[in-house]
Structures are given as C-alpha cells and as structure tokens.
Amino acid sequence: MGKANRGSCSTKDFPRPAPRPRYSAMVHTAILANGFEDFRPWRKELEEFLRSFGLNGK
C-alpha cells in the first residue's frame, strides 16, 4: 500500500449544504417541549455526584 499524503485542512475546504454558525450553544427546546425539566448546570451535578460518594465537590 502506498503512502497517503495527509495535510491539514479547514472546514471551509469542505463546505456543508447549510451554513453553520461559528458558535452555537445547544438549545434544549425539544426536552422542554416534551415535558422534561431542563438540565441543571454541570458543575452542580458534579458536586452532587461527588458528595454521593462522600467526596467534597469543590
């Protein structure tokens, strides 16, 4: 098998059918629309998880 020429590329080298924003936070619209509660902040969840094992979450 021959050597492959690998080089770096950017996303503009491979255009998508729909333009994507540079930054977009995930929206939980579907979760809320289906009657579920939104996620709590991850740091709070991590603190609670660590406390459940007797560890200090801070």
Tab-separated table of N, CA and C in Angstrom:
chain	number	residue	atom	x	y	z
A	1	MET	N	0.845	-1.163	0.000
A	1	MET	CA	0.000	0.000	0.000
A	1	MET	C	0.898	1.236	0.000
A	2	GLY	N	0.563	2.219	-0.804
A	2	GLY	CA	1.380	3.420	-0.904
A	2	GLY	C	1.137	4.390	0.240
A	3	LYS	N	2.011	5.354	0.324
A	3	LYS	CA	1.875	6.365	1.360
A	3	LYS	C	0.777	7.347	0.983
A	4	ALA	N	0.025	7.751	1.953
A	4	ALA	CA	-1.038	8.735	1.738
A	4	ALA	C	-0.501	10.113	2.092
A	5	ASN	N	-0.851	11.079	1.285
A	5	ASN	CA	-0.463	12.453	1.556
A	5	ASN	C	-1.490	13.060	2.493
A	6	ARG	N	-1.097	13.281	3.732
A	6	ARG	CA	-2.016	13.856	4.708
A	6	ARG	C	-1.577	15.275	5.018
A	7	GLY	N	-2.507	16.163	4.942
A	7	GLY	CA	-2.232	17.544	5.295
A	7	GLY	C	-3.403	18.116	6.056
A	8	SER	N	-3.187	19.259	6.628
A	8	SER	CA	-4.278	19.875	7.386
A	8	SER	C	-5.265	20.540	6.431
A	9	CYS	N	-6.466	20.696	6.891
A	9	CYS	CA	-7.495	21.378	6.111
A	9	CYS	C	-8.450	22.051	7.091
A	10	SER	N	-9.206	22.969	6.603
A	10	SER	CA	-10.181	23.656	7.455
A	10	SER	C	-11.586	23.289	6.995
A	11	THR	N	-12.563	23.669	7.776
A	11	THR	CA	-13.940	23.350	7.408
A	11	THR	C	-14.372	24.075	6.139
A	12	LYS	N	-13.744	25.201	5.839
A	12	LYS	CA	-14.114	25.894	4.600
A	12	LYS	C	-13.674	25.111	3.361
A	13	ASP	N	-12.738	24.160	3.519
A	13	ASP	CA	-12.328	23.297	2.407
A	13	ASP	C	-13.385	22.251	2.069
A	14	PHE	N	-14.308	22.018	2.992
A	14	PHE	CA	-15.375	21.045	2.794
A	14	PHE	C	-16.713	21.712	3.120
A	15	PRO	N	-17.246	22.492	2.206
A	15	PRO	CA	-18.481	23.236	2.507
A	15	PRO	C	-19.659	22.301	2.781
A	16	ARG	N	-20.497	22.715	3.719
A	16	ARG	CA	-21.693	21.964	4.085
A	16	ARG	C	-22.887	22.511	3.308
A	17	PRO	N	-23.949	21.701	3.154
A	17	PRO	CA	-25.145	22.181	2.460
A	17	PRO	C	-25.802	23.381	3.148
A	18	ALA	N	-25.736	23.414	4.475
A	18	ALA	CA	-26.327	24.527	5.224
A	18	ALA	C	-25.207	25.226	5.992
A	19	PRO	N	-25.188	26.542	5.949
A	19	PRO	CA	-24.136	27.231	6.693
A	19	PRO	C	-24.292	27.014	8.200
A	20	ARG	N	-23.204	26.861	8.864
A	20	ARG	CA	-23.200	26.650	10.300
A	20	ARG	C	-22.650	27.892	10.986
A	21	PRO	N	-23.242	28.270	12.111
A	21	PRO	CA	-22.682	29.408	12.842
A	21	PRO	C	-21.339	29.030	13.446
A	22	ARG	N	-20.485	30.008	13.654
A	22	ARG	CA	-19.179	29.732	14.247
A	22	ARG	C	-19.335	29.151	15.640
A	23	TYR	N	-20.297	29.652	16.397
A	23	TYR	CA	-20.545	29.130	17.733
A	23	TYR	C	-22.046	29.094	17.949
A	24	SER	N	-22.547	27.971	18.383
A	24	SER	CA	-23.965	27.888	18.720
A	24	SER	C	-24.112	26.945	19.903
A	25	ALA	N	-24.724	27.438	20.934
A	25	ALA	CA	-24.953	26.607	22.117
A	25	ALA	C	-26.129	25.686	21.842
A	26	MET	N	-26.071	24.511	22.418
A	26	MET	CA	-27.181	23.579	22.235
A	26	MET	C	-28.412	24.097	22.970
A	27	VAL	N	-29.516	24.065	22.292
A	27	VAL	CA	-30.771	24.523	22.868
A	27	VAL	C	-31.578	23.289	23.258
A	28	HIS	N	-32.227	23.351	24.378
A	28	HIS	CA	-32.970	22.203	24.885
A	28	HIS	C	-34.464	22.327	24.613
A	29	THR	N	-34.838	22.892	23.485
A	29	THR	CA	-36.236	23.117	23.142
A	29	THR	C	-37.037	21.818	23.133
A	30	ALA	N	-36.493	20.772	22.516
A	30	ALA	CA	-37.215	19.501	22.424
A	30	ALA	C	-37.421	18.883	23.797
A	31	ILE	N	-36.443	19.017	24.666
A	31	ILE	CA	-36.571	18.468	26.019
A	31	ILE	C	-37.721	19.148	26.747
A	32	LEU	N	-37.725	20.479	26.695
A	32	LEU	CA	-38.764	21.245	27.375
A	32	LEU	C	-40.137	21.016	26.752
A	33	ALA	N	-40.197	20.930	25.420
A	33	ALA	CA	-41.465	20.751	24.711
A	33	ALA	C	-42.116	19.402	25.034
A	34	ASN	N	-41.304	18.427	25.441
A	34	ASN	CA	-41.830	17.098	25.755
A	34	ASN	C	-42.069	16.891	27.244
A	35	GLY	N	-42.080	17.995	27.995
A	35	GLY	CA	-42.444	17.924	29.400
A	35	GLY	C	-41.328	17.564	30.360
A	36	PHE	N	-40.107	17.507	29.871
A	36	PHE	CA	-38.984	17.197	30.748
A	36	PHE	C	-38.386	18.484	31.294
A	37	GLU	N	-37.727	18.366	32.443
A	37	GLU	CA	-37.042	19.517	33.013
A	37	GLU	C	-35.719	19.727	32.298
A	38	ASP	N	-35.310	20.978	32.221
A	38	ASP	CA	-34.022	21.288	31.598
A	38	ASP	C	-32.895	20.775	32.489
A	39	PHE	N	-31.729	20.607	31.898
A	39	PHE	CA	-30.568	20.148	32.638
A	39	PHE	C	-30.131	21.197	33.649
A	40	ARG	N	-29.656	20.723	34.777
A	40	ARG	CA	-29.048	21.641	35.733
A	40	ARG	C	-27.627	21.935	35.266
A	41	PRO	N	-27.044	23.014	35.746
A	41	PRO	CA	-25.650	23.299	35.383
A	41	PRO	C	-24.746	22.122	35.737
A	42	TRP	N	-23.813	21.798	34.876
A	42	TRP	CA	-22.999	20.602	35.057
A	42	TRP	C	-22.167	20.648	36.326
A	43	ARG	N	-21.745	21.813	36.746
A	43	ARG	CA	-20.943	21.888	37.973
A	43	ARG	C	-21.758	21.468	39.194
A	44	LYS	N	-23.028	21.884	39.221
A	44	LYS	CA	-23.902	21.482	40.327
A	44	LYS	C	-24.098	19.971	40.330
A	45	GLU	N	-24.311	19.398	39.154
A	45	GLU	CA	-24.483	17.942	39.039
A	45	GLU	C	-23.223	17.211	39.504
A	46	LEU	N	-22.063	17.731	39.122
A	46	LEU	CA	-20.808	17.103	39.512
A	46	LEU	C	-20.622	17.166	41.025
A	47	GLU	N	-20.918	18.312	41.627
A	47	GLU	CA	-20.817	18.438	43.080
A	47	GLU	C	-21.705	17.414	43.779
A	48	GLU	N	-22.942	17.282	43.304
A	48	GLU	CA	-23.865	16.324	43.916
A	48	GLU	C	-23.364	14.889	43.742
A	49	PHE	N	-22.851	14.577	42.579
A	49	PHE	CA	-22.314	13.243	42.307
A	49	PHE	C	-21.154	12.928	43.248
A	50	LEU	N	-20.232	13.868	43.396
A	50	LEU	CA	-19.083	13.645	44.275
A	50	LEU	C	-19.510	13.515	45.729
A	51	ARG	N	-20.475	14.328	46.143
A	51	ARG	CA	-20.974	14.235	47.522
A	51	ARG	C	-21.617	12.880	47.782
A	52	SER	N	-22.250	12.293	46.761
A	52	SER	CA	-22.892	10.988	46.952
A	52	SER	C	-21.858	9.897	47.267
A	53	PHE	N	-20.586	10.152	46.970
A	53	PHE	CA	-19.510	9.223	47.297
A	53	PHE	C	-18.703	9.700	48.504
A	54	GLY	N	-19.231	10.733	49.186
A	54	GLY	CA	-18.540	11.242	50.357
A	54	GLY	C	-17.355	12.116	50.046
A	55	LEU	N	-17.295	12.609	48.813
A	55	LEU	CA	-16.182	13.465	48.412
A	55	LEU	C	-16.636	14.906	48.376
A	56	ASN	N	-15.728	15.814	48.601
A	56	ASN	CA	-16.030	17.233	48.539
A	56	ASN	C	-16.087	17.649	47.069
A	57	GLY	N	-17.178	18.261	46.671
A	57	GLY	CA	-17.349	18.649	45.279
A	57	GLY	C	-16.676	19.942	44.894
A	58	LYS	N	-15.901	20.533	45.792
A	58	LYS	CA	-15.250	21.811	45.464
A	58	LYS	C	-13.757	21.669	45.459
